[in-house]
Amino acid sequence: MKNDNSRRHITKWSLIVIVVVAIGALCYILTHQSDNVGVCGEWDKQGIDVSHYQGHIDWEVVAQETNIKFVYIKASEGSSHQDTMYHRNTRGARNAGLAVGSYHYFHPDVPVAVQYRNFMNAVDISTQDLIPVVDIEEKGRKPSKQICDSLDKFSAMIVEQWGTRPIIYTHQRFYNYLLQRSFDDHILWIARYGAYKFKPTPSLEDKREHTIWQYSNRGIVEGIEGYVDLNTLHEDKEIINITLKRRFKRK
C-alpha cells in the first residue's frame, strides 16, 4: 500500500496538472474568441477589410449589417500578384451600397515602380470611394531608411495619379519599430488586437493618432464564411476623413 507521502506527492502533481490545463484553457478562450462588429469604437464608424481568404462573400447580406460603413479590398501584392477575388468583391460591395477602397501589400525588396504598376493594373480609380492604402508589415532585407524611402516613393506615385497620399496600414509594433516620425503627413491605419474584450487602442511612441484601428482579425459578419478583420474609425474622425476628394473618369 502507498504511504501518506506518496499520496501527498500524487495530489500535488494532480493539482499542478489541473492548474496548467485551466490556464491553457483560459488562454485559448482569450486568444481564440470571435468578435462581433462594433465591440470597439462607435457604432456608425465600423468597417471591414477582405481578400480572397474570405472566399465568396454575399455582399447584400453583409450590407444588412447596418453598422458596417466602409470596406477595404485587397487589390495586389508585390510585383505581380493580384487578388483573385478583387474585382468580384469590388463590384459586390459597391452594388450593395458600401463605401469601397483598395489596398496594396507592399514588399520592401521589390522595385517600387513595379509594385505601383501592379497596383494600378488591378484598380480602376473610378470605382474607388476611399483613399487607397499601402499595407506594410514586413522588413525584408533592406535597412530601415531604405524601406522608408521606398514607401515614400510609392506614396509619391499615388499622389501624382490620385491626388492624395495613401493611408499607411501596419501593426503597432512595426510602426513603432520602423516607421515612426517618418510619415507624419499620412493617415495611419494601425492594427492592435488584444484578447477577448480587453482591446487597448493603438499606442504609438511618437504620439501620432491613428485614423483607423483594426481591433480584431477574428470578426464574425453575416454573409462572410470564417473570420474577417474588423476596423473602426477614431472617435474624432468620420468617413469623410478617408474619402477620396477627387472623382475620376473610367479608364
One Martini backbone bead per residue (centre of mass of N, CA, C, O) as a GRO file, in nm:
protein
  251
    1MET     BB    1   0.100   0.034   0.017
    2LYS     BB    2   0.058   0.363   0.020
    3ASN     BB    3   0.177   0.629   0.150
    4ASP     BB    4   0.129   0.954   0.245
    5ASN     BB    5   0.356   1.077   0.069
    6SER     BB    6   0.252   0.966  -0.203
    7ARG     BB    7  -0.025   1.100  -0.195
    8ARG     BB    8   0.081   1.392  -0.182
    9HIS     BB    9   0.235   1.380  -0.448
   10ILE     BB   10  -0.005   1.322  -0.633
   11THR     BB   11  -0.177   1.568  -0.552
   12LYS     BB   12   0.021   1.785  -0.640
   13TRP     BB   13   0.033   1.702  -0.946
   14SER     BB   14  -0.269   1.726  -0.999
   15LEU     BB   15  -0.288   2.030  -0.942
   16ILE     BB   16  -0.088   2.120  -1.158
   17VAL     BB   17  -0.239   2.008  -1.399
   18ILE     BB   18  -0.503   2.163  -1.355
   19VAL     BB   19  -0.380   2.448  -1.372
   20VAL     BB   20  -0.255   2.425  -1.655
   21VAL     BB   21  -0.518   2.359  -1.804
   22ALA     BB   22  -0.672   2.612  -1.716
   23ILE     BB   23  -0.478   2.818  -1.839
   24GLY     BB   24  -0.493   2.711  -2.128
   25ALA     BB   25  -0.798   2.750  -2.163
   26LEU     BB   26  -0.800   3.055  -2.111
   27CYS     BB   27  -0.606   3.136  -2.338
   28TYR     BB   28  -0.776   3.024  -2.566
   29ILE     BB   29  -1.027   3.197  -2.519
   30LEU     BB   30  -0.887   3.479  -2.538
   31THR     BB   31  -0.743   3.415  -2.839
   32HIS     BB   32  -1.031   3.269  -2.982
   33GLN     BB   33  -1.225   3.496  -2.978
   34SER     BB   34  -1.487   3.615  -3.119
   35ASP     BB   35  -1.616   3.899  -3.309
   36ASN     BB   36  -1.817   4.172  -3.320
   37VAL     BB   37  -1.949   4.425  -3.454
   38GLY     BB   38  -1.870   4.697  -3.229
   39VAL     BB   39  -1.680   4.630  -2.975
   40CYS     BB   40  -1.537   4.879  -3.109
   41GLY     BB   41  -1.627   5.172  -3.102
   42GLU     BB   42  -1.841   5.321  -3.306
   43TRP     BB   43  -2.123   5.220  -3.464
   44ASP     BB   44  -2.082   5.438  -3.730
   45LYS     BB   45  -1.739   5.335  -3.766
   46GLN     BB   46  -1.743   5.072  -3.940
   47GLY     BB   47  -1.516   4.809  -4.071
   48ILE     BB   48  -1.371   4.619  -4.343
   49ASP     BB   49  -1.138   4.358  -4.457
   50VAL     BB   50  -1.050   4.195  -4.775
   51SER     BB   51  -1.005   3.874  -4.943
   52HIS     BB   52  -0.970   3.559  -5.067
   53TYR     BB   53  -0.995   3.431  -4.777
   54GLN     BB   54  -1.324   3.484  -4.775
   55GLY     BB   55  -1.423   3.428  -5.042
   56HIS     BB   56  -1.757   3.414  -5.096
   57ILE     BB   57  -1.942   3.706  -5.084
   58ASP     BB   58  -2.242   3.837  -4.938
   59TRP     BB   59  -2.308   4.166  -4.977
   60GLU     BB   60  -2.606   4.199  -4.906
   61VAL     BB   61  -2.575   4.086  -4.623
   62VAL     BB   62  -2.353   4.268  -4.518
   63ALA     BB   63  -2.522   4.540  -4.556
   64GLN     BB   64  -2.721   4.460  -4.314
   65GLU     BB   65  -2.485   4.554  -4.147
   66THR     BB   66  -2.541   4.872  -4.051
   67ASN     BB   67  -2.237   4.936  -3.919
   68ILE     BB   68  -2.122   4.904  -4.204
   69LYS     BB   69  -1.940   5.158  -4.400
   70PHE     BB   70  -1.662   5.009  -4.480
   71VAL     BB   71  -1.429   4.888  -4.750
   72TYR     BB   72  -1.139   4.687  -4.783
   73ILE     BB   73  -0.955   4.573  -5.079
   74LYS     BB   74  -0.761   4.350  -5.217
   75ALA     BB   75  -0.550   4.387  -5.508
   76SER     BB   76  -0.229   4.364  -5.427
   77GLU     BB   77   0.117   4.217  -5.465
   78GLY     BB   78   0.388   4.331  -5.536
   79SER     BB   79   0.470   4.265  -5.874
   80SER     BB   80   0.201   4.045  -5.966
   81HIS     BB   81  -0.008   4.014  -5.759
   82GLN     BB   82  -0.364   3.938  -5.782
   83ASP     BB   83  -0.656   3.932  -5.650
   84THR     BB   84  -0.905   3.699  -5.730
   85MET     BB   85  -1.151   3.882  -5.569
   86TYR     BB   86  -1.151   4.184  -5.633
   87HIS     BB   87  -1.371   4.245  -5.851
   88ARG     BB   88  -1.603   4.105  -5.710
   89ASN     BB   89  -1.590   4.270  -5.446
   90THR     BB   90  -1.623   4.551  -5.564
   91ARG     BB   91  -1.896   4.513  -5.698
   92GLY     BB   92  -2.055   4.403  -5.455
   93ALA     BB   93  -2.010   4.638  -5.253
   94ARG     BB   94  -2.120   4.870  -5.430
   95ASN     BB   95  -2.402   4.746  -5.495
   96ALA     BB   96  -2.462   4.749  -5.168
   97GLY     BB   97  -2.355   5.054  -5.068
   98LEU     BB   98  -2.050   5.057  -5.016
   99ALA     BB   99  -1.758   5.183  -4.917
  100VAL     BB  100  -1.464   5.182  -5.133
  101GLY     BB  101  -1.137   5.028  -5.112
  102SER     BB  102  -0.776   4.990  -5.167
  103TYR     BB  103  -0.496   4.747  -5.147
  104HIS     BB  104  -0.137   4.720  -5.100
  105TYR     BB  105   0.112   4.480  -5.071
  106PHE     BB  106   0.427   4.548  -4.943
  107HIS     BB  107   0.760   4.496  -5.085
  108PRO     BB  108   1.073   4.607  -5.011
  109ASP     BB  109   1.239   4.422  -5.240
  110VAL     BB  110   1.059   4.565  -5.449
  111PRO     BB  111   1.017   4.758  -5.692
  112VAL     BB  112   0.819   5.031  -5.693
  113ALA     BB  113   0.717   5.057  -5.988
  114VAL     BB  114   0.615   4.766  -6.009
  115GLN     BB  115   0.405   4.785  -5.783
  116TYR     BB  116   0.238   5.018  -5.892
  117ARG     BB  117   0.161   4.884  -6.159
  118ASN     BB  118   0.010   4.650  -6.033
  119PHE     BB  119  -0.204   4.816  -5.887
  120MET     BB  120  -0.312   4.974  -6.147
  121ASN     BB  121  -0.394   4.711  -6.304
  122ALA     BB  122  -0.628   4.646  -6.091
  123VAL     BB  123  -0.729   4.948  -6.067
  124ASP     BB  124  -1.026   5.147  -6.076
  125ILE     BB  125  -1.064   5.461  -5.979
  126SER     BB  126  -1.379   5.503  -6.038
  127THR     BB  127  -1.447   5.276  -5.796
  128GLN     BB  128  -1.348   5.485  -5.576
  129ASP     BB  129  -1.411   5.618  -5.238
  130LEU     BB  130  -1.128   5.565  -5.114
  131ILE     BB  131  -0.835   5.582  -4.989
  132PRO     BB  132  -0.558   5.445  -5.046
  133VAL     BB  133  -0.355   5.150  -4.956
  134VAL     BB  134  -0.056   5.070  -4.772
  135ASP     BB  135   0.081   4.753  -4.689
  136ILE     BB  136   0.305   4.716  -4.402
  137GLU     BB  137   0.482   4.413  -4.238
  138GLU     BB  138   0.775   4.401  -4.371
  139LYS     BB  139   1.134   4.424  -4.409
  140GLY     BB  140   1.325   4.235  -4.515
  141ARG     BB  141   1.667   4.328  -4.637
  142LYS     BB  142   1.636   4.617  -4.557
  143PRO     BB  143   1.692   4.902  -4.437
  144SER     BB  144   1.498   5.132  -4.291
  145LYS     BB  145   1.552   5.377  -4.479
  146GLN     BB  146   1.488   5.230  -4.748
  147ILE     BB  147   1.200   5.164  -4.682
  148CYS     BB  148   1.100   5.454  -4.646
  149ASP     BB  149   1.182   5.547  -4.929
  150SER     BB  150   1.001   5.350  -5.086
  151LEU     BB  151   0.735   5.437  -4.961
  152ASP     BB  152   0.758   5.732  -5.055
  153LYS     BB  153   0.753   5.669  -5.360
  154PHE     BB  154   0.480   5.537  -5.367
  155SER     BB  155   0.330   5.783  -5.262
  156ALA     BB  156   0.405   5.976  -5.496
  157MET     BB  157   0.250   5.814  -5.713
  158ILE     BB  158  -0.025   5.850  -5.591
  159VAL     BB  159  -0.036   6.157  -5.594
  160GLU     BB  160  -0.009   6.198  -5.904
  161GLN     BB  161  -0.284   6.020  -5.973
  162TRP     BB  162  -0.485   6.080  -5.706
  163GLY     BB  163  -0.429   6.341  -5.511
  164THR     BB  164  -0.312   6.150  -5.271
  165ARG     BB  165  -0.226   6.012  -4.993
  166PRO     BB  166  -0.172   5.729  -4.852
  167ILE     BB  167  -0.256   5.494  -4.650
  168ILE     BB  168  -0.110   5.349  -4.357
  169TYR     BB  169  -0.056   5.006  -4.295
  170THR     BB  170  -0.006   4.863  -3.961
  171HIS     BB  171   0.153   4.757  -3.695
  172GLN     BB  172   0.241   4.881  -3.404
  173ARG     BB  173   0.527   4.758  -3.383
  174PHE     BB  174   0.626   4.840  -3.667
  175TYR     BB  175   0.595   5.139  -3.635
  176ASN     BB  176   0.778   5.179  -3.383
  177TYR     BB  177   1.033   5.045  -3.521
  178LEU     BB  178   1.023   5.202  -3.837
  179LEU     BB  179   0.802   5.463  -3.897
  180GLN     BB  180   0.846   5.666  -3.706
  181ARG     BB  181   0.864   6.007  -3.805
  182SER     BB  182   0.819   5.956  -4.143
  183PHE     BB  183   0.467   5.993  -4.169
  184ASP     BB  184   0.305   6.268  -4.076
  185ASP     BB  185   0.125   6.309  -4.365
  186HIS     BB  186  -0.023   6.040  -4.287
  187ILE     BB  187  -0.252   5.814  -4.268
  188LEU     BB  188  -0.347   5.587  -4.005
  189TRP     BB  189  -0.341   5.220  -3.988
  190ILE     BB  190  -0.392   5.025  -3.693
  191ALA     BB  191  -0.286   4.723  -3.548
  192ARG     BB  192  -0.475   4.606  -3.249
  193TYR     BB  193  -0.608   4.345  -3.045
  194GLY     BB  194  -0.578   4.160  -2.817
  195ALA     BB  195  -0.820   4.017  -2.576
  196TYR     BB  196  -1.118   3.971  -2.620
  197LYS     BB  197  -1.227   4.266  -2.444
  198PHE     BB  198  -0.911   4.338  -2.434
  199LYS     BB  199  -0.869   4.643  -2.628
  200PRO     BB  200  -0.627   4.834  -2.692
  201THR     BB  201  -0.535   5.107  -2.815
  202PRO     BB  202  -0.328   5.260  -2.994
  203SER     BB  203   0.040   5.305  -2.923
  204LEU     BB  204   0.244   5.567  -3.013
  205GLU     BB  205   0.563   5.689  -2.961
  206ASP     BB  206   0.503   5.972  -3.136
  207LYS     BB  207   0.185   6.045  -3.074
  208ARG     BB  208   0.018   5.946  -3.283
  209GLU     BB  209  -0.283   5.923  -3.464
  210HIS     BB  210  -0.521   5.733  -3.554
  211THR     BB  211  -0.791   5.662  -3.786
  212ILE     BB  212  -0.750   5.349  -3.795
  213TRP     BB  213  -0.872   5.048  -3.623
  214GLN     BB  214  -0.756   4.722  -3.590
  215TYR     BB  215  -0.921   4.505  -3.348
  216SER     BB  216  -0.968   4.248  -3.549
  217ASN     BB  217  -0.918   3.891  -3.688
  218ARG     BB  218  -1.218   3.760  -3.558
  219GLY     BB  219  -1.464   3.823  -3.724
  220ILE     BB  220  -1.830   3.836  -3.742
  221VAL     BB  221  -2.016   3.807  -4.059
  222GLU     BB  222  -2.275   3.822  -4.238
  223GLY     BB  223  -2.176   3.663  -4.554
  224ILE     BB  224  -1.915   3.543  -4.402
  225GLU     BB  225  -1.682   3.302  -4.406
  226GLY     BB  226  -1.546   3.328  -4.133
  227TYR     BB  227  -1.301   3.542  -4.082
  228VAL     BB  228  -1.268   3.903  -4.011
  229ASP     BB  229  -1.173   4.217  -4.028
  230LEU     BB  230  -1.185   4.480  -3.782
  231ASN     BB  231  -1.302   4.828  -3.784
  232THR     BB  232  -1.227   5.171  -3.669
  233LEU     BB  233  -1.283   5.484  -3.615
  234HIS     BB  234  -1.199   5.743  -3.477
  235GLU     BB  235  -1.376   5.946  -3.267
  236ASP     BB  236  -1.263   6.214  -3.448
  237LYS     BB  237  -1.372   6.058  -3.700
  238GLU     BB  238  -1.470   6.027  -4.046
  239ILE     BB  239  -1.537   5.922  -4.357
  240ILE     BB  240  -1.428   6.184  -4.492
  241ASN     BB  241  -1.120   6.125  -4.399
  242ILE     BB  242  -1.123   5.862  -4.632
  243THR     BB  243  -1.216   6.029  -4.873
  244LEU     BB  244  -1.227   6.096  -5.189
  245LYS     BB  245  -1.216   6.412  -5.351
  246ARG     BB  246  -1.185   6.289  -5.622
  247ARG     BB  247  -1.304   6.239  -5.951
  248PHE     BB  248  -1.317   5.971  -6.192
  249LYS     BB  249  -1.263   5.837  -6.481
  250ARG     BB  250  -1.273   5.600  -6.682
  251LYS     BB  251  -1.051   5.405  -6.872
   0.00000   0.00000   0.00000
